[in-house]
Amino acid sequence: MSKLWDKGYALDKLIEEFTVGEDPLLDQRLVAADCIASMAHAKMLAKIEILTPEEYGALRKELSAIVRLNRDGRFPIRREDEDCHTAIENRLIQTVGEAGKKIHTGRSRNDQVIAALRLYTRSFLLEFQEAALNLVQVLHAFAEKNKDLPMPGRTHLQVAMPSSIGLWAGAWVEELLDDLNLVDTAYALNNSCPLGSAASYGVPLPLDREMVAESLAFDRVQNNVLYVNNSRGKFESIVLDAVEQAVLTVSKLAQDLILFSLPEFGYFRLPDELFAGSSIMPQKKNPCMLELMRAKAATLSSCSAQVKSIIRALPSGYNRDFQETKAPFLRGLDLALITVRVMQAVIEKLAPDTERLRAGFTPDIYATDRALELVARGMPFREAYRAVGTDLGALEQGDPDQAIRRRGYTGTTGNLGLELAAKQLEQRREQLASRRRGIDAKLEALAGMAVSLHG
Amino acid sequence: MSKLWDKGYALDKLIEEFTVGEDPLLDQRLVAADCIASMAHAKMLAKIEILTPEEYGALRKELSAIVRLNRDGRFPIRREDEDCHTAIENRLIQTVGEAGKKIHTGRSRNDQVIAALRLYTRSFLLEFQEAALNLVQVLHAFAEKNKDLPMPGRTHLQVAMPSSIGLWAGAWVEELLDDLNLVDTAYALNNSCPLGSAASYGVPLPLDREMVAESLAFDRVQNNVLYVNNSRGKFESIVLDAVEQAVLTVSKLAQDLILFSLPEFGYFRLPDELFAGSSIMPQKKNPCMLELMRAKAATLSSCSAQVKSIIRALPSGYNRDFQETKAPFLRGLDLALITVRVMQAVIEKLAPDTERLRAGFTPDIYATDRALELVARGMPFREAYRAVGTDLGALEQGDPDQAIRRRGYTGTTGNLGLELAAKQLEQRREQLASRRRGIDAKLEALAGMAVSLHG
Amino acid sequence: MSKLWDKGYALDKLIEEFTVGEDPLLDQRLVAADCIASMAHAKMLAKIEILTPEEYGALRKELSAIVRLNRDGRFPIRREDEDCHTAIENRLIQTVGEAGKKIHTGRSRNDQVIAALRLYTRSFLLEFQEAALNLVQVLHAFAEKNKDLPMPGRTHLQVAMPSSIGLWAGAWVEELLDDLNLVDTAYALNNSCPLGSAASYGVPLPLDREMVAESLAFDRVQNNVLYVNNSRGKFESIVLDAVEQAVLTVSKLAQDLILFSLPEFGYFRLPDELFAGSSIMPQKKNPCMLELMRAKAATLSSCSAQVKSIIRALPSGYNRDFQETKAPFLRGLDLALITVRVMQAVIEKLAPDTERLRAGFTPDIYATDRALELVARGMPFREAYRAVGTDLGALEQGDPDQAIRRRGYTGTTGNLGLELAAKQLEQRREQLASRRRGIDAKLEALAGMAVSLHG
Amino acid sequence: MSKLWDKGYALDKLIEEFTVGEDPLLDQRLVAADCIASMAHAKMLAKIEILTPEEYGALRKELSAIVRLNRDGRFPIRREDEDCHTAIENRLIQTVGEAGKKIHTGRSRNDQVIAALRLYTRSFLLEFQEAALNLVQVLHAFAEKNKDLPMPGRTHLQVAMPSSIGLWAGAWVEELLDDLNLVDTAYALNNSCPLGSAASYGVPLPLDREMVAESLAFDRVQNNVLYVNNSRGKFESIVLDAVEQAVLTVSKLAQDLILFSLPEFGYFRLPDELFAGSSIMPQKKNPCMLELMRAKAATLSSCSAQVKSIIRALPSGYNRDFQETKAPFLRGLDLALITVRVMQAVIEKLAPDTERLRAGFTPDIYATDRALELVARGMPFREAYRAVGTDLGALEQGDPDQAIRRRGYTGTTGNLGLELAAKQLEQRREQLASRRRGIDAKLEALAGMAVSLHG
């Protein structure tokens, strides 16, 4: 007997392959989270006297053992087990006996899945925040170090106005910090406890949802039990949309690096180890990881769109369609995290080429400054604009350093405000550390051991 | 001379149609926002003495006149004007003369577009929040009124467990309230002032960005001027993603209503005026607006996906690709707002059919309750589950009212927690009113008249 | 009486706005097609004696009048009319009387919509093919004219191997010709007659579908009447997917032109009239139409994805969701056509810069050729590759012309095969002309006048 | 030394994970195709005397050995090998020596990837056609068997007009047959030989592309070598779009089956083995595989959208972004094939419930028929429509069998035209068998053994 819902009839292999899909593989990463959630559920069942203290103790011990087995890659999920939840229950029945047959009292696989995903996602989001802050930090350091280094400012990819490395790098810093606001909102929504929803409609038992939420360090109980199931896919798409923004930011930064490190521009240099060769052309150094960032941003967008498309217009309550959201969700999370980490590695090794950057200041870059000089002498801007535009040949070579110093108001090359970002970065670091401490302490108390739920 | 950038060469009509696109039409709704932003910019130019007080006064007066013309549908944007920004500047030059030629000092069309969109979006988001709260309120009232009315709970669209109208309606209430958290985050990001960014790189003039932000009731200056332009499309996609979640919620509610108001279920009745007929079949009453909610949720998803796809991997600084984000953005906002409003109209007229709802309680709905009775007598759940499952014919008709009362813990039919949602609703109402008061006061001070920036 | 399905109850304005949507505007372009389809339907009704010959004559005359009014922009569709089909029937009843009340016998609005869309789409696809062939022709001429002009071949955007303008331009030619295969398939599917399906289930009348199909120059009757309605949205998405490929091709060509016309590359020059200026920077010449091609390709992709998302998992038979496919469909068609036409205008004016193209041949471009010289002397390729790779400094400047001549096998710079494409182009031109002649003759016979169904 | 492009510097593990990605896993299925393509390339190198006959013989023998190892799951691709192409070349160098170092002469990894994908895809498309034809066949048999069994026709999911199982099932038959037209077009485009393109620009060697194409049973050489590389991703998206239409068809059929097998409708019965149970509710029989068909159709749409989004606006020539298209492509193919197969299994076991189908004929289903009776007596349709609509209570119960017989023209219940579909089915079977024979014969001649390239 391997499946919870097996009632004796033979299931066609094809149907099994179709309905089980990638779950046995994907669920490897949910094993620890499901064990922890099961401990909290069992602890609560003991409190309401459905389990004896001894039964709870035995289950907790065995669940800890499974966490360790999984950590060592020794808890396989067989295709016949369908998913980690069945595999774990089957093992508990096998090793603990009677208590194993009781642990599913008052819960359904659906809310197990949701609980495990929330715990996993919470852990992921903390790691993602750390990775994003690390990227912010190296970009900020790059901005600080080269803050007054002139760089041609471009629009439409064409030379536009005087700019600086400080402005360019600072822009990414601020964008990523803003992106983290979305991650915050997703984190807060995700950090609510679904357990007790059972199959969407609760059960006629005196479950203590607050106790379970507290054990698992959730910030709140997600109240309405039907809403719990209706939020499957929704929360996943919210998390994906949030991390997607950071990856979209990275995709644009990657595009700048691809273009501006071409010999034709030469603004940046990257070390050889960040390039890949060609199988046929001996001379090639290809910025493959930067190209893949562009492409992976598209992949991530499709993950989120897929999840939304699956849940759209579904009837309320659990539907199996939700299962199909697991793969794009987990795949999207992986991709977001590694993309941000690889970009950090790139920025750490990025070097500006001072000479080429200055050489990019051709006379036409000063056209607007010239028009504003005419304005200073009293000519209305629109006339000054025309005067300069009809005699572009008269533009002279200017001084890049002076040009970027002359922009002095908030947020411009002469007044970058990098200290504001530094402060935000520090505050976020502290918040992150505080969140981790609180969660780790509660989970360790529950499990009697330190537990890592992501990665 | 009609275009700012016209340097005298003839532009092929085809190129014009291609590059101008829908802007003259779409920009009708941005006229007021651009005028207000222009007033704030002009006020600041006066402070830094690029405009005389008289020039500023004349510009402000004429900008107010344009706002009124636009409100009355009498400010056409000609195709040759390309967009509202050029149309407004051209008119200012025509009517105010010299000062009109000065107003563009220190700004570019790009940051004008961004500023107008931010103001328009802020106004939209306040209206959207109100509409969503109205929907929450009618759903909440429906839940309260019918809170103990039994309703078959379904999963996989099949009868699952005893539930109630209160649980069903309360689920949508809580989901929509959660959706508004995303709207909050989008609102906060959007409420930052882009002006002063010029063409992405600022200008060598002592612009006072803080003053402009304050005049326009923005919460903050968006610091880095390059980031301002890099955030074009990004903020639009964040806003779309936020309102999309509410529309996804509505799409699922619509699906429930389509199905459960079918004669075969009969749980709900809707009045005739909410149905449409057929051109050929005299008897038809079709729930067209509910079907369109399903479909429009797909449209909204595609709006957001389109915007993200356009901005992905663009080089930094302004690129014309951004223009293509305007149509899906504005279209998506319209669609989100009307969808929520129509659902409110539907729920206001929704009536449950008590008899059909009770008739849906077939004996199998009590299967889990029966298993838990066996658990209460000491049988482990997994064995009780099997015992019931192998003798389904033995299940007896139960009492729906008793069944839903027996679920008594947090968030279940006997303990809905509707008062928690009521409190959230009230707090959100207050926050919304307070935001509106603050903004209206500042904009009225700036414009010398009450101004409506959306709709 | 303004709506066919109006049964006397007042419809809330909100519901009307929501359900009618953009139809009155979008349907302007379907008026002629609906009139033509109505003529064919009426002709058949006359044959089966539901209409008298006089009634048919009167209807045909009035339908012709509507076609002319619409052509002159004088057939408004009022919001109360909802769509063109109701507007036309209402007018027929008004002007022709009794016969107007008979014309809807044996048809429903659904199959009217489908019929009008098929006729419009057929006409569109013929225009699109012509536009694509025009683009192929100018690219082919560009390839021929510059076929032996050396151009650095790039991979990963980095210099890779010797190439030529002929190879570069010829690649787009062949890609676009392949894209037209998809258009062919879409054309063939679309060219089947839906009329007679009524509301998805036919009617108990002896309709002659073959006669209607023949009158309208359809290649075949779409047999199963339920399938007719199930194919709504499907055929639209197939058409969009087909034209999307051509636009994706154009988007990549646009990217090449944006990059390679930058001063840093300088391979191509475009005349001033194809550039747009900046509102603030007097010197700017921005390739806006090329940037918009990139962006509009994303828009087109979202149109197709939207349609598929709307129809996915709908129950069979007509559902109102289908209405929501009309806007993305028509918008996508417009966009595809103008994008191809604008690219033709660009290529007509494109000029290569011989000097800059040759200057792009830096010594490293010959690395592979050098390795193959070592191979010719007997060294295994993998060793030759390493030998060159470890001594890149030894590479010498080569002769671009010689390098591209040395590639002589099928499809390479020395053997472009442009004549194959020329032949395909000619065959497609002939097929297109033949299709048009056949259709025009039949429609003129039906309407007694030449009719344009698209544009 | 494990990577072709390894020039001695240490590559950071992170970059490796990021750039290699899923390739070692995904490439398992391309091993056989790459070996076959390598045989054809080697055979041609022998003809142009870059390899000796002995070297070619040794390579062919070893490549055959790899095909067999891979078939038995004994050809691992190590992460350090990056992909199957490097793994195979490394092994050849190891086992065959000198000749192994020569096999890469005149080709690049890019065109190897394209060639392997084309061969794999061709094989897949033949299997997909077979699976789709099998589904058509069981649907056709179901239609034939129940062709005159009355079934309520629905629009907007509401009862509309008399219909039959024959019409309902025949609609899916015709839709799937039409879907196969897209597969044909994709097949034809895919069946062209890319080899010889090298790194997009050919090589200065006298390669014989026609010989390679002939050996591999390709219909033609894809001429322009740059176009070969530009078509990466394009052909994948065309194939995905094609199979997606069939899966969209299946998704709608699945929705009908989910709804119409609910107890509330009861039109269809499915055997227990096609349902899944619940982990908590003993009574549940959930149609999980039908729900997953809905969801997987969304997944497939996102695969195609992802590929298009990745390739959009890329510069010409190979870019590493292309690599990211491999996973969604292969995943989409798998999903399309299994979905069609599972639906076949479902239809094979589907049983109509005659009694419930007839019971669905409520009096209002005859409303249109009644109006047309009034038309037969001379009343204009629009008046008859109103007469019936204002007195719906007067409608009487009719005779379902008579009602469906009375529809007698092309494509209606009394004239289904199932024989037309049967004929198409037969022709497609023959075409498929003929294609397979031709390909198998050529590949067996090349490899000296029968080779399976897909699955």
JSON list of N, CA and C in Angstrom, two decimals, chain A residues 312-315 321, chain B residues 157 255 259 294, chain C residues 311-316, chain D residues 157 168 172 249-262 290-291 293-294 343:
[
{"chain": "A", "resi": 312, "resn": "ARG", "atom": "N", "xyz": [-6.30, 31.35, -12.96]},
{"chain": "A", "resi": 312, "resn": "ARG", "atom": "CA", "xyz": [-7.36, 32.26, -13.41]},
{"chain": "A", "resi": 312, "resn": "ARG", "atom": "C", "xyz": [-8.67, 31.51, -13.65]},
{"chain": "A", "resi": 313, "resn": "ALA", "atom": "N", "xyz": [-9.74, 32.04, -13.09]},
{"chain": "A", "resi": 313, "resn": "ALA", "atom": "CA", "xyz": [-11.08, 31.54, -13.34]},
{"chain": "A", "resi": 313, "resn": "ALA", "atom": "C", "xyz": [-11.29, 30.09, -12.91]},
{"chain": "A", "resi": 314, "resn": "LEU", "atom": "N", "xyz": [-10.45, 29.60, -12.01]},
{"chain": "A", "resi": 314, "resn": "LEU", "atom": "CA", "xyz": [-10.74, 28.30, -11.40]},
{"chain": "A", "resi": 314, "resn": "LEU", "atom": "C", "xyz": [-11.91, 28.45, -10.44]},
{"chain": "A", "resi": 315, "resn": "PRO", "atom": "N", "xyz": [-12.71, 27.41, -10.28]},
{"chain": "A", "resi": 315, "resn": "PRO", "atom": "CA", "xyz": [-13.73, 27.46, -9.23]},
{"chain": "A", "resi": 315, "resn": "PRO", "atom": "C", "xyz": [-13.05, 27.44, -7.85]},
{"chain": "A", "resi": 321, "resn": "ASP", "atom": "N", "xyz": [-5.39, 21.50, -10.64]},
{"chain": "A", "resi": 321, "resn": "ASP", "atom": "CA", "xyz": [-4.61, 22.45, -11.44]},
{"chain": "A", "resi": 321, "resn": "ASP", "atom": "C", "xyz": [-3.50, 23.10, -10.62]},
{"chain": "B", "resi": 157, "resn": "LEU", "atom": "N", "xyz": [-14.36, 20.69, -7.86]},
{"chain": "B", "resi": 157, "resn": "LEU", "atom": "CA", "xyz": [-15.73, 20.98, -8.31]},
{"chain": "B", "resi": 157, "resn": "LEU", "atom": "C", "xyz": [-16.73, 19.92, -7.83]},
{"chain": "B", "resi": 255, "resn": "GLN", "atom": "N", "xyz": [-16.37, 32.74, -11.86]},
{"chain": "B", "resi": 255, "resn": "GLN", "atom": "CA", "xyz": [-16.53, 31.34, -12.27]},
{"chain": "B", "resi": 255, "resn": "GLN", "atom": "C", "xyz": [-17.49, 30.62, -11.31]},
{"chain": "B", "resi": 259, "resn": "LEU", "atom": "N", "xyz": [-21.15, 28.98, -12.53]},
{"chain": "B", "resi": 259, "resn": "LEU", "atom": "CA", "xyz": [-21.49, 27.57, -12.31]},
{"chain": "B", "resi": 259, "resn": "LEU", "atom": "C", "xyz": [-22.66, 27.42, -11.34]},
{"chain": "B", "resi": 294, "resn": "ARG", "atom": "N", "xyz": [-14.01, 36.64, -16.55]},
{"chain": "B", "resi": 294, "resn": "ARG", "atom": "CA", "xyz": [-12.98, 35.61, -16.78]},
{"chain": "B", "resi": 294, "resn": "ARG", "atom": "C", "xyz": [-12.01, 36.06, -17.87]},
{"chain": "C", "resi": 311, "resn": "ILE", "atom": "N", "xyz": [-9.28, 31.57, -24.48]},
{"chain": "C", "resi": 311, "resn": "ILE", "atom": "CA", "xyz": [-10.06, 30.42, -24.95]},
{"chain": "C", "resi": 311, "resn": "ILE", "atom": "C", "xyz": [-9.72, 29.13, -24.22]},
{"chain": "C", "resi": 312, "resn": "ARG", "atom": "N", "xyz": [-8.58, 29.10, -23.57]},
{"chain": "C", "resi": 312, "resn": "ARG", "atom": "CA", "xyz": [-8.14, 27.87, -22.92]},
{"chain": "C", "resi": 312, "resn": "ARG", "atom": "C", "xyz": [-9.19, 27.37, -21.92]},
{"chain": "C", "resi": 313, "resn": "ALA", "atom": "N", "xyz": [-9.50, 26.09, -22.03]},
{"chain": "C", "resi": 313, "resn": "ALA", "atom": "CA", "xyz": [-10.36, 25.42, -21.05]},
{"chain": "C", "resi": 313, "resn": "ALA", "atom": "C", "xyz": [-11.77, 26.01, -20.96]},
{"chain": "C", "resi": 314, "resn": "LEU", "atom": "N", "xyz": [-12.19, 26.72, -22.00]},
{"chain": "C", "resi": 314, "resn": "LEU", "atom": "CA", "xyz": [-13.60, 27.12, -22.04]},
{"chain": "C", "resi": 314, "resn": "LEU", "atom": "C", "xyz": [-14.45, 25.90, -22.35]},
{"chain": "C", "resi": 315, "resn": "PRO", "atom": "N", "xyz": [-15.68, 25.87, -21.84]},
{"chain": "C", "resi": 315, "resn": "PRO", "atom": "CA", "xyz": [-16.59, 24.79, -22.27]},
{"chain": "C", "resi": 315, "resn": "PRO", "atom": "C", "xyz": [-16.95, 24.98, -23.75]},
{"chain": "C", "resi": 316, "resn": "SER", "atom": "N", "xyz": [-17.37, 23.92, -24.39]},
{"chain": "C", "resi": 316, "resn": "SER", "atom": "CA", "xyz": [-17.67, 24.01, -25.83]},
{"chain": "C", "resi": 316, "resn": "SER", "atom": "C", "xyz": [-18.92, 24.84, -26.08]},
{"chain": "D", "resi": 157, "resn": "LEU", "atom": "N", "xyz": [-22.65, 27.98, -21.46]},
{"chain": "D", "resi": 157, "resn": "LEU", "atom": "CA", "xyz": [-22.84, 26.88, -20.52]},
{"chain": "D", "resi": 157, "resn": "LEU", "atom": "C", "xyz": [-24.31, 26.63, -20.18]},
{"chain": "D", "resi": 168, "resn": "TRP", "atom": "N", "xyz": [-21.24, 16.67, -31.01]},
{"chain": "D", "resi": 168, "resn": "TRP", "atom": "CA", "xyz": [-20.27, 17.06, -29.98]},
{"chain": "D", "resi": 168, "resn": "TRP", "atom": "C", "xyz": [-18.92, 16.38, -30.23]},
{"chain": "D", "resi": 172, "resn": "TRP", "atom": "N", "xyz": [-14.77, 17.78, -32.03]},
{"chain": "D", "resi": 172, "resn": "TRP", "atom": "CA", "xyz": [-13.37, 17.59, -31.59]},
{"chain": "D", "resi": 172, "resn": "TRP", "atom": "C", "xyz": [-12.55, 16.91, -32.67]},
{"chain": "D", "resi": 249, "resn": "THR", "atom": "N", "xyz": [-7.18, 22.41, -27.78]},
{"chain": "D", "resi": 249, "resn": "THR", "atom": "CA", "xyz": [-8.40, 21.66, -28.11]},
{"chain": "D", "resi": 249, "resn": "THR", "atom": "C", "xyz": [-8.70, 20.66, -26.98]},
{"chain": "D", "resi": 250, "resn": "VAL", "atom": "N", "xyz": [-7.68, 19.95, -26.57]},
{"chain": "D", "resi": 250, "resn": "VAL", "atom": "CA", "xyz": [-7.86, 18.96, -25.50]},
{"chain": "D", "resi": 250, "resn": "VAL", "atom": "C", "xyz": [-8.29, 19.64, -24.20]},
{"chain": "D", "resi": 251, "resn": "SER", "atom": "N", "xyz": [-7.77, 20.84, -23.94]},
{"chain": "D", "resi": 251, "resn": "SER", "atom": "CA", "xyz": [-8.13, 21.53, -22.69]},
{"chain": "D", "resi": 251, "resn": "SER", "atom": "C", "xyz": [-9.62, 21.85, -22.65]},
{"chain": "D", "resi": 252, "resn": "LYS", "atom": "N", "xyz": [-10.18, 22.17, -23.80]},
{"chain": "D", "resi": 252, "resn": "LYS", "atom": "CA", "xyz": [-11.62, 22.47, -23.83]},
{"chain": "D", "resi": 252, "resn": "LYS", "atom": "C", "xyz": [-12.44, 21.19, -23.70]},
{"chain": "D", "resi": 253, "resn": "LEU", "atom": "N", "xyz": [-11.98, 20.16, -24.35]},
{"chain": "D", "resi": 253, "resn": "LEU", "atom": "CA", "xyz": [-12.64, 18.86, -24.21]},
{"chain": "D", "resi": 253, "resn": "LEU", "atom": "C", "xyz": [-12.60, 18.41, -22.74]},
{"chain": "D", "resi": 254, "resn": "ALA", "atom": "N", "xyz": [-11.45, 18.62, -22.10]},
{"chain": "D", "resi": 254, "resn": "ALA", "atom": "CA", "xyz": [-11.33, 18.24, -20.68]},
{"chain": "D", "resi": 254, "resn": "ALA", "atom": "C", "xyz": [-12.34, 19.02, -19.83]},
{"chain": "D", "resi": 255, "resn": "GLN", "atom": "N", "xyz": [-12.48, 20.29, -20.13]},
{"chain": "D", "resi": 255, "resn": "GLN", "atom": "CA", "xyz": [-13.42, 21.11, -19.35]},
{"chain": "D", "resi": 255, "resn": "GLN", "atom": "C", "xyz": [-14.85, 20.57, -19.53]},
{"chain": "D", "resi": 256, "resn": "ASP", "atom": "N", "xyz": [-15.23, 20.25, -20.75]},
{"chain": "D", "resi": 256, "resn": "ASP", "atom": "CA", "xyz": [-16.55, 19.64, -20.97]},
{"chain": "D", "resi": 256, "resn": "ASP", "atom": "C", "xyz": [-16.71, 18.37, -20.14]},
{"chain": "D", "resi": 257, "resn": "LEU", "atom": "N", "xyz": [-15.69, 17.55, -20.13]},
{"chain": "D", "resi": 257, "resn": "LEU", "atom": "CA", "xyz": [-15.80, 16.28, -19.42]},
{"chain": "D", "resi": 257, "resn": "LEU", "atom": "C", "xyz": [-15.87, 16.48, -17.91]},
{"chain": "D", "resi": 258, "resn": "ILE", "atom": "N", "xyz": [-15.10, 17.44, -17.40]},
{"chain": "D", "resi": 258, "resn": "ILE", "atom": "CA", "xyz": [-15.18, 17.74, -15.96]},
{"chain": "D", "resi": 258, "resn": "ILE", "atom": "C", "xyz": [-16.60, 18.15, -15.59]},
{"chain": "D", "resi": 259, "resn": "LEU", "atom": "N", "xyz": [-17.15, 19.05, -16.37]},
{"chain": "D", "resi": 259, "resn": "LEU", "atom": "CA", "xyz": [-18.48, 19.57, -16.05]},
{"chain": "D", "resi": 259, "resn": "LEU", "atom": "C", "xyz": [-19.56, 18.52, -16.28]},
{"chain": "D", "resi": 260, "resn": "PHE", "atom": "N", "xyz": [-19.53, 17.90, -17.45]},
{"chain": "D", "resi": 260, "resn": "PHE", "atom": "CA", "xyz": [-20.66, 17.05, -17.82]},
{"chain": "D", "resi": 260, "resn": "PHE", "atom": "C", "xyz": [-20.62, 15.68, -17.14]},
{"chain": "D", "resi": 261, "resn": "SER", "atom": "N", "xyz": [-19.51, 15.37, -16.45]},
{"chain": "D", "resi": 261, "resn": "SER", "atom": "CA", "xyz": [-19.50, 14.14, -15.66]},
{"chain": "D", "resi": 261, "resn": "SER", "atom": "C", "xyz": [-19.81, 14.42, -14.18]},
{"chain": "D", "resi": 262, "resn": "LEU", "atom": "N", "xyz": [-20.04, 15.69, -13.84]},
{"chain": "D", "resi": 262, "resn": "LEU", "atom": "CA", "xyz": [-20.49, 16.00, -12.48]},
{"chain": "D", "resi": 262, "resn": "LEU", "atom": "C", "xyz": [-21.88, 15.39, -12.27]},
{"chain": "D", "resi": 290, "resn": "LEU", "atom": "N", "xyz": [-8.05, 15.27, -15.76]},
{"chain": "D", "resi": 290, "resn": "LEU", "atom": "CA", "xyz": [-8.73, 16.27, -16.60]},
{"chain": "D", "resi": 290, "resn": "LEU", "atom": "C", "xyz": [-8.39, 17.69, -16.14]},
{"chain": "D", "resi": 291, "resn": "GLU", "atom": "N", "xyz": [-8.31, 17.86, -14.83]},
{"chain": "D", "resi": 291, "resn": "GLU", "atom": "CA", "xyz": [-7.91, 19.18, -14.32]},
{"chain": "D", "resi": 291, "resn": "GLU", "atom": "C", "xyz": [-6.48, 19.51, -14.76]},
{"chain": "D", "resi": 293, "resn": "MET", "atom": "N", "xyz": [-5.06, 18.59, -17.42]},
{"chain": "D", "resi": 293, "resn": "MET", "atom": "CA", "xyz": [-5.04, 18.95, -18.84]},
{"chain": "D", "resi": 293, "resn": "MET", "atom": "C", "xyz": [-5.30, 20.45, -19.02]},
{"chain": "D", "resi": 294, "resn": "ARG", "atom": "N", "xyz": [-6.24, 20.96, -18.24]},
{"chain": "D", "resi": 294, "resn": "ARG", "atom": "CA", "xyz": [-6.47, 22.41, -18.27]},
{"chain": "D", "resi": 294, "resn": "ARG", "atom": "C", "xyz": [-5.19, 23.14, -17.92]},
{"chain": "D", "resi": 343, "resn": "MET", "atom": "N", "xyz": [-5.61, 11.84, -22.96]},
{"chain": "D", "resi": 343, "resn": "MET", "atom": "CA", "xyz": [-6.99, 12.08, -23.41]},
{"chain": "D", "resi": 343, "resn": "MET", "atom": "C", "xyz": [-7.50, 10.88, -24.22]}
]
